[in-house]
Amino acid sequence: MTNIIDGKAISAQIKEEVKEKIEKLRQKGGKAALAVIQVGDDPASGVYVKNKKNACAYVGIASLSYELPKKTSEVELLELIDQLNRMEECNGILVQLPLPDHIDENKVIGAISPDKDVDGFHVQSAGALCTGQTGFIPCTPAGVIELLKRSGVEIEGKECVVVGRSNIVGKPMALLLLRENGTVTVAHSKTKNLKEICRRADILVVAIGKPKFINREYIKKGAVVIDVGIHRNEQNKLCGDVDFEDVKDLCDAITPVPGGVGPMTIAMLMQNCLQAAENAGLSDRKVLQS
Ligand code: GUN
């Protein structure tokens, strides 16, 4: 029987754990606050931002909301980030992407203090992940690792294939699987023999951004398949990068869309915010002691 990995249930469990820890932090006089910045009124970004703020409210993290007009200049945005970097009561800063074309995303991400980089997108966070040092981990790939662990999937020694090489998902995903001692191949849209490479995978993580691209010809029997994609089809129904119905019976375990990886991103964001708040508390104590 195929195990359908329930990302909704696992993310709910993580949010409960974060909620408890936030309450403990509060009892010790600490608190957590996340600044959420949205520039422009892209409807999809609006939904993501609303969900992030709702999750904050649920777990007890204050959210500081900045909804800026599309015409906001890069300088204005950088000034806001500079203010938030220096604001003690703000532990995390999230700038919802994509940004309008006139703003350089790399410059904006690079302006966020790595201590508050709860998205894990800053080059310092990426470099820390790459070299095995401490830093924030991007939420979606961190969520995939959590899904695998909490579903009892062993990563060590497994053939892991990641399809996709974005900075947000594919690259950090590969590094995280490597950190867990998987044997990792990164494939992408230009890879030759993609089917053969995917058919080697014990664990296949797909983040290629093409609806239902992966069918049963890409799957080894008994594989664990993690689908990071999310799309709306012609009937306005959600689907992933994997053709779920076509591959399901071949897999040991598979994530559905919706209800798989999607809910994990926000749960891991909450975990990163908790971590940022705990770290800030630790550095306060260090200052007091010195
Ligand atoms: N846009 C799409 N995904 C993300 C994400 O994880 N974080 C931010 N900040 N923007 C996004």
Short mmCIF file of C-alpha atoms and ligand atoms in Angstrom, two decimals:
data_model
loop_
_atom_site.label_atom_id
_atom_site.label_comp_id
_atom_site.label_asym_id
_atom_site.label_seq_id
_atom_site.Cartn_x
_atom_site.Cartn_y
_atom_site.Cartn_z
CA MET A 1 0.00 0.00 0.00
CA THR A 2 1.30 3.44 -0.90
CA ASN A 3 1.77 5.80 2.02
CA ILE A 4 0.19 9.15 1.15
CA ILE A 5 2.30 11.55 3.19
CA ASP A 6 -0.02 13.94 5.02
CA GLY A 7 1.71 17.32 4.98
CA LYS A 8 -1.30 19.00 6.51
CA ALA A 9 -1.17 16.78 9.62
CA ILE A 10 2.62 16.97 9.94
CA SER A 11 2.64 20.76 9.53
CA ALA A 12 -0.12 21.06 12.15
CA GLN A 13 2.00 19.00 14.55
CA ILE A 14 5.03 21.28 13.95
CA LYS A 15 2.93 24.39 14.51
CA GLU A 16 1.71 22.95 17.82
CA GLU A 17 5.33 22.32 18.86
CA VAL A 18 6.30 25.88 17.91
CA LYS A 19 3.26 27.26 19.75
CA GLU A 20 4.30 25.49 22.95
CA LYS A 21 7.87 26.76 22.68
CA ILE A 22 6.73 30.32 21.98
CA GLU A 23 4.60 30.14 25.14
CA LYS A 24 7.64 28.97 27.13
CA LEU A 25 9.70 31.81 25.65
CA ARG A 26 6.95 34.24 26.65
CA GLN A 27 6.94 32.91 30.21
CA LYS A 28 10.67 33.66 30.38
CA GLY A 29 10.03 37.24 29.25
CA GLY A 30 10.96 36.72 25.59
CA LYS A 31 8.83 37.24 22.53
CA ALA A 32 8.91 36.67 18.81
CA ALA A 33 7.93 39.06 16.05
CA LEU A 34 8.15 38.69 12.28
CA ALA A 35 8.10 41.63 9.86
CA VAL A 36 6.28 40.67 6.65
CA ILE A 37 6.87 42.98 3.70
CA GLN A 38 4.85 42.84 0.52
CA VAL A 39 5.49 45.26 -2.35
CA GLY A 40 2.63 45.60 -4.83
CA ASP A 41 -0.64 43.70 -4.88
CA ASP A 42 0.07 40.44 -6.70
CA PRO A 43 -2.94 38.30 -5.68
CA ALA A 44 -0.94 35.05 -5.23
CA SER A 45 1.60 36.84 -3.01
CA GLY A 46 -1.31 38.37 -1.09
CA VAL A 47 -2.65 34.88 -0.29
CA TYR A 48 0.80 33.62 0.83
CA VAL A 49 1.35 36.69 3.02
CA LYS A 50 -2.11 36.33 4.60
CA ASN A 51 -1.42 32.66 5.36
CA LYS A 52 1.94 33.53 6.93
CA LYS A 53 0.37 36.19 9.15
CA ASN A 54 -2.42 33.80 10.18
CA ALA A 55 0.14 31.14 11.12
CA CYS A 56 2.04 33.74 13.19
CA ALA A 57 -1.16 34.65 15.04
CA TYR A 58 -1.88 30.96 15.67
CA VAL A 59 1.51 30.12 17.18
CA GLY A 60 1.82 33.38 19.13
CA ILE A 61 4.34 35.25 16.96
CA ALA A 62 3.54 38.94 16.48
CA SER A 63 3.53 40.00 12.86
CA LEU A 64 4.52 43.47 11.77
CA SER A 65 2.84 44.05 8.46
CA TYR A 66 4.24 46.29 5.71
CA GLU A 67 2.06 46.48 2.60
CA LEU A 68 3.89 48.83 0.27
CA PRO A 69 2.68 50.19 -3.08
CA LYS A 70 4.14 48.73 -6.28
CA LYS A 71 5.90 52.03 -7.05
CA THR A 72 8.00 51.82 -3.83
CA SER A 73 11.62 52.50 -4.78
CA GLU A 74 14.50 50.16 -4.05
CA VAL A 75 16.03 52.81 -1.77
CA GLU A 76 12.80 53.09 0.25
CA LEU A 77 12.63 49.32 0.66
CA LEU A 78 16.30 49.12 1.68
CA GLU A 79 15.69 51.89 4.24
CA LEU A 80 12.79 49.94 5.76
CA ILE A 81 14.95 46.80 5.98
CA ASP A 82 17.72 48.82 7.63
CA GLN A 83 15.21 50.08 10.23
CA LEU A 84 13.92 46.55 10.87
CA ASN A 85 17.46 45.19 11.17
CA ARG A 86 18.05 47.64 14.01
CA MET A 87 14.62 47.18 15.64
CA GLU A 88 15.16 44.96 18.70
CA GLU A 89 11.55 43.83 18.96
CA CYS A 90 11.66 42.40 15.41
CA ASN A 91 13.40 38.99 15.20
CA GLY A 92 12.61 38.00 11.64
CA ILE A 93 12.26 39.81 8.30
CA LEU A 94 10.44 38.31 5.34
CA VAL A 95 10.21 40.07 1.99
CA GLN A 96 7.64 38.30 -0.13
CA LEU A 97 8.97 37.47 -3.60
CA PRO A 98 8.71 38.21 -6.45
CA LEU A 99 9.42 41.94 -6.17
CA PRO A 100 8.48 44.43 -8.91
CA ASP A 101 10.96 44.51 -11.81
CA HIS A 102 12.55 47.84 -10.82
CA ILE A 103 13.80 46.36 -7.53
CA ASP A 104 16.90 44.14 -7.39
CA GLU A 105 15.88 41.06 -5.37
CA ASN A 106 19.45 40.04 -4.58
CA LYS A 107 20.23 43.48 -3.22
CA VAL A 108 17.13 43.41 -1.02
CA ILE A 109 17.76 39.90 0.30
CA GLY A 110 21.40 40.83 0.89
CA ALA A 111 20.31 43.80 3.00
CA ILE A 112 18.48 41.62 5.54
CA SER A 113 20.58 40.88 8.62
CA PRO A 114 21.49 37.16 8.48
CA ASP A 115 20.31 36.93 12.14
CA LYS A 116 16.80 37.85 10.94
CA ASP A 117 16.88 35.99 7.61
CA VAL A 118 14.07 33.55 8.45
CA ASP A 119 13.60 32.72 4.74
CA GLY A 120 17.22 31.52 4.60
CA PHE A 121 17.80 33.30 1.27
CA HIS A 122 20.77 35.53 2.26
CA VAL A 123 24.12 34.46 0.73
CA GLN A 124 25.47 34.03 4.26
CA SER A 125 22.67 31.56 5.06
CA ALA A 126 23.24 29.77 1.73
CA GLY A 127 26.99 29.66 2.35
CA ALA A 128 26.47 28.34 5.88
CA LEU A 129 24.28 25.53 4.56
CA CYS A 130 26.85 24.75 1.87
CA THR A 131 29.75 24.56 4.33
CA GLY A 132 27.94 22.85 7.22
CA GLN A 133 27.75 25.90 9.46
CA THR A 134 24.84 27.30 11.45
CA GLY A 135 22.33 29.43 9.59
CA PHE A 136 18.70 29.63 8.58
CA ILE A 137 17.54 27.00 6.09
CA PRO A 138 15.04 27.83 3.34
CA CYS A 139 11.59 26.75 4.49
CA THR A 140 10.39 24.56 1.62
CA PRO A 141 13.40 22.19 1.43
CA ALA A 142 13.58 22.15 5.24
CA GLY A 143 9.92 21.10 5.18
CA VAL A 144 10.69 18.26 2.76
CA ILE A 145 13.37 16.88 5.10
CA GLU A 146 10.92 17.11 8.01
CA LEU A 147 8.23 15.28 5.97
CA LEU A 148 10.68 12.48 5.17
CA LYS A 149 11.92 12.14 8.76
CA ARG A 150 8.49 12.23 10.33
CA SER A 151 7.23 9.65 7.82
CA GLY A 152 10.05 7.29 8.81
CA VAL A 153 11.91 7.56 5.49
CA GLU A 154 15.63 6.89 5.95
CA ILE A 155 17.79 9.23 3.82
CA GLU A 156 21.28 7.96 4.65
CA GLY A 157 22.83 5.99 1.82
CA LYS A 158 19.81 6.45 -0.46
CA GLU A 159 19.93 7.51 -4.09
CA CYS A 160 18.28 10.95 -4.00
CA VAL A 161 17.42 12.80 -7.20
CA VAL A 162 16.34 16.44 -7.07
CA VAL A 163 14.72 17.73 -10.25
CA GLY A 164 15.13 21.53 -10.23
CA ARG A 165 18.01 23.83 -9.33
CA SER A 166 16.45 27.06 -8.00
CA ASN A 167 18.09 28.95 -5.14
CA ILE A 168 14.88 28.59 -3.09
CA VAL A 169 14.25 24.86 -3.52
CA GLY A 170 16.50 22.73 -5.74
CA LYS A 171 19.97 23.78 -4.58
CA PRO A 172 19.27 23.90 -0.82
CA MET A 173 17.27 20.66 -1.17
CA ALA A 174 20.29 18.90 -2.65
CA LEU A 175 22.55 20.23 0.13
CA LEU A 176 20.12 19.15 2.84
CA LEU A 177 19.83 15.62 1.44
CA LEU A 178 23.62 15.50 1.26
CA ARG A 179 23.82 16.66 4.89
CA GLU A 180 21.60 13.68 5.75
CA ASN A 181 24.11 11.42 3.99
CA GLY A 182 22.04 10.78 0.88
CA THR A 183 23.77 10.22 -2.47
CA VAL A 184 22.48 13.21 -4.39
CA THR A 185 22.02 13.96 -8.08
CA VAL A 186 20.66 17.33 -9.20
CA ALA A 187 18.80 17.18 -12.49
CA HIS A 188 17.01 20.00 -14.30
CA SER A 189 15.18 20.95 -17.48
CA LYS A 190 18.38 20.63 -19.60
CA THR A 191 19.40 17.24 -18.19
CA LYS A 192 19.81 14.51 -20.79
CA ASN A 193 18.34 11.08 -19.97
CA LEU A 194 16.14 12.60 -17.28
CA LYS A 195 13.89 9.54 -17.18
CA GLU A 196 16.79 7.17 -16.57
CA ILE A 197 18.25 9.40 -13.87
CA CYS A 198 14.90 9.74 -12.09
CA ARG A 199 14.38 5.97 -12.31
CA ARG A 200 17.54 5.54 -10.20
CA ALA A 201 15.97 7.47 -7.32
CA ASP A 202 15.00 5.92 -4.01
CA ILE A 203 13.90 9.44 -3.07
CA LEU A 204 12.74 11.70 -5.91
CA VAL A 205 12.12 15.38 -5.13
CA VAL A 206 10.49 17.26 -7.99
CA ALA A 207 10.57 21.05 -8.23
CA ILE A 208 10.67 21.64 -11.97
CA GLY A 209 7.63 23.91 -12.26
CA LYS A 210 5.80 21.97 -14.99
CA PRO A 211 2.33 20.56 -14.24
CA LYS A 212 2.13 16.73 -14.11
CA PHE A 213 5.53 16.49 -15.84
CA ILE A 214 6.66 13.36 -13.98
CA ASN A 215 4.71 10.25 -14.99
CA ARG A 216 5.29 6.56 -14.16
CA GLU A 217 8.10 6.28 -16.74
CA TYR A 218 10.26 8.35 -14.34
CA ILE A 219 9.63 6.24 -11.26
CA LYS A 220 11.46 3.24 -9.81
CA LYS A 221 9.14 0.80 -8.05
CA GLY A 222 9.21 1.47 -4.30
CA ALA A 223 10.46 5.06 -4.63
CA VAL A 224 9.48 7.89 -2.27
CA VAL A 225 8.21 10.81 -4.36
CA ILE A 226 8.05 14.36 -3.05
CA ASP A 227 6.22 16.88 -5.21
CA VAL A 228 7.12 20.53 -4.58
CA GLY A 229 5.18 21.90 -7.58
CA ILE A 230 1.84 23.63 -7.35
CA HIS A 231 -0.25 24.64 -10.37
CA ARG A 232 -3.85 25.28 -11.28
CA ASN A 233 -5.12 23.23 -14.21
CA GLU A 234 -7.74 24.18 -16.80
CA GLN A 235 -10.53 23.14 -14.41
CA ASN A 236 -9.03 25.44 -11.72
CA LYS A 237 -7.96 22.35 -9.77
CA LEU A 238 -4.59 22.25 -8.01
CA CYS A 239 -1.97 19.82 -9.25
CA GLY A 240 1.76 19.30 -8.80
CA ASP A 241 4.78 18.59 -11.01
CA VAL A 242 4.00 14.88 -10.62
CA ASP A 243 1.08 13.07 -12.24
CA PHE A 244 -0.11 11.70 -8.89
CA GLU A 245 -2.72 9.23 -10.17
CA ASP A 246 -0.35 7.83 -12.82
CA VAL A 247 2.58 7.16 -10.44
CA LYS A 248 0.87 6.49 -7.10
CA ASP A 249 0.74 2.67 -7.22
CA LEU A 250 4.47 2.45 -8.01
CA CYS A 251 5.56 4.46 -4.96
CA ASP A 252 6.24 3.41 -1.38
CA ALA A 253 5.25 6.91 -0.33
CA ILE A 254 4.18 10.08 -2.13
CA THR A 255 3.07 13.61 -1.23
CA PRO A 256 -0.24 14.83 -2.65
CA VAL A 257 -0.93 18.31 -4.05
CA PRO A 258 -2.54 20.02 -2.25
CA GLY A 259 -1.80 18.83 1.29
CA GLY A 260 1.80 17.66 0.85
CA VAL A 261 4.79 19.99 0.80
CA GLY A 262 2.72 23.21 0.60
CA PRO A 263 1.64 23.47 4.26
CA MET A 264 5.17 22.57 5.41
CA THR A 265 6.71 25.81 4.10
CA ILE A 266 4.78 27.96 6.56
CA ALA A 267 5.31 25.53 9.45
CA MET A 268 9.07 25.69 8.87
CA LEU A 269 8.90 29.49 8.63
CA MET A 270 7.31 29.48 12.10
CA GLN A 271 10.13 27.23 13.31
CA ASN A 272 12.75 29.62 11.87
CA CYS A 273 11.01 32.58 13.55
CA LEU A 274 11.07 30.75 16.88
CA GLN A 275 14.77 30.02 16.35
CA ALA A 276 15.47 33.69 15.55
CA ALA A 277 13.66 34.78 18.71
CA GLU A 278 15.49 32.22 20.84
CA ASN A 279 18.83 33.31 19.36
CA ALA A 280 18.00 36.97 20.05
CA GLY A 281 17.21 36.06 23.67
CA LEU A 282 20.51 34.24 23.97
CA SER A 283 22.47 37.19 22.66
CA ASP A 284 20.61 39.52 25.10
CA ARG A 285 21.69 37.31 27.97
CA LYS A 286 25.26 37.29 26.69
CA VAL A 287 25.22 41.08 26.60
CA LEU A 288 23.82 41.21 30.14
CA GLN A 289 26.48 38.83 31.42
CA SER A 290 29.43 40.59 29.82
N1 GUN B 1 7.75 33.57 -2.90
C1 GUN B 1 7.52 32.27 -3.18
N2 GUN B 1 7.98 31.48 -2.18
C2 GUN B 1 8.50 32.31 -1.26
C3 GUN B 1 9.12 32.10 0.00
O1 GUN B 1 9.29 30.97 0.49
N3 GUN B 1 9.51 33.22 0.66
C4 GUN B 1 9.35 34.46 0.15
N4 GUN B 1 9.80 35.49 0.86
N5 GUN B 1 8.79 34.69 -1.01
C5 GUN B 1 8.36 33.62 -1.71
#
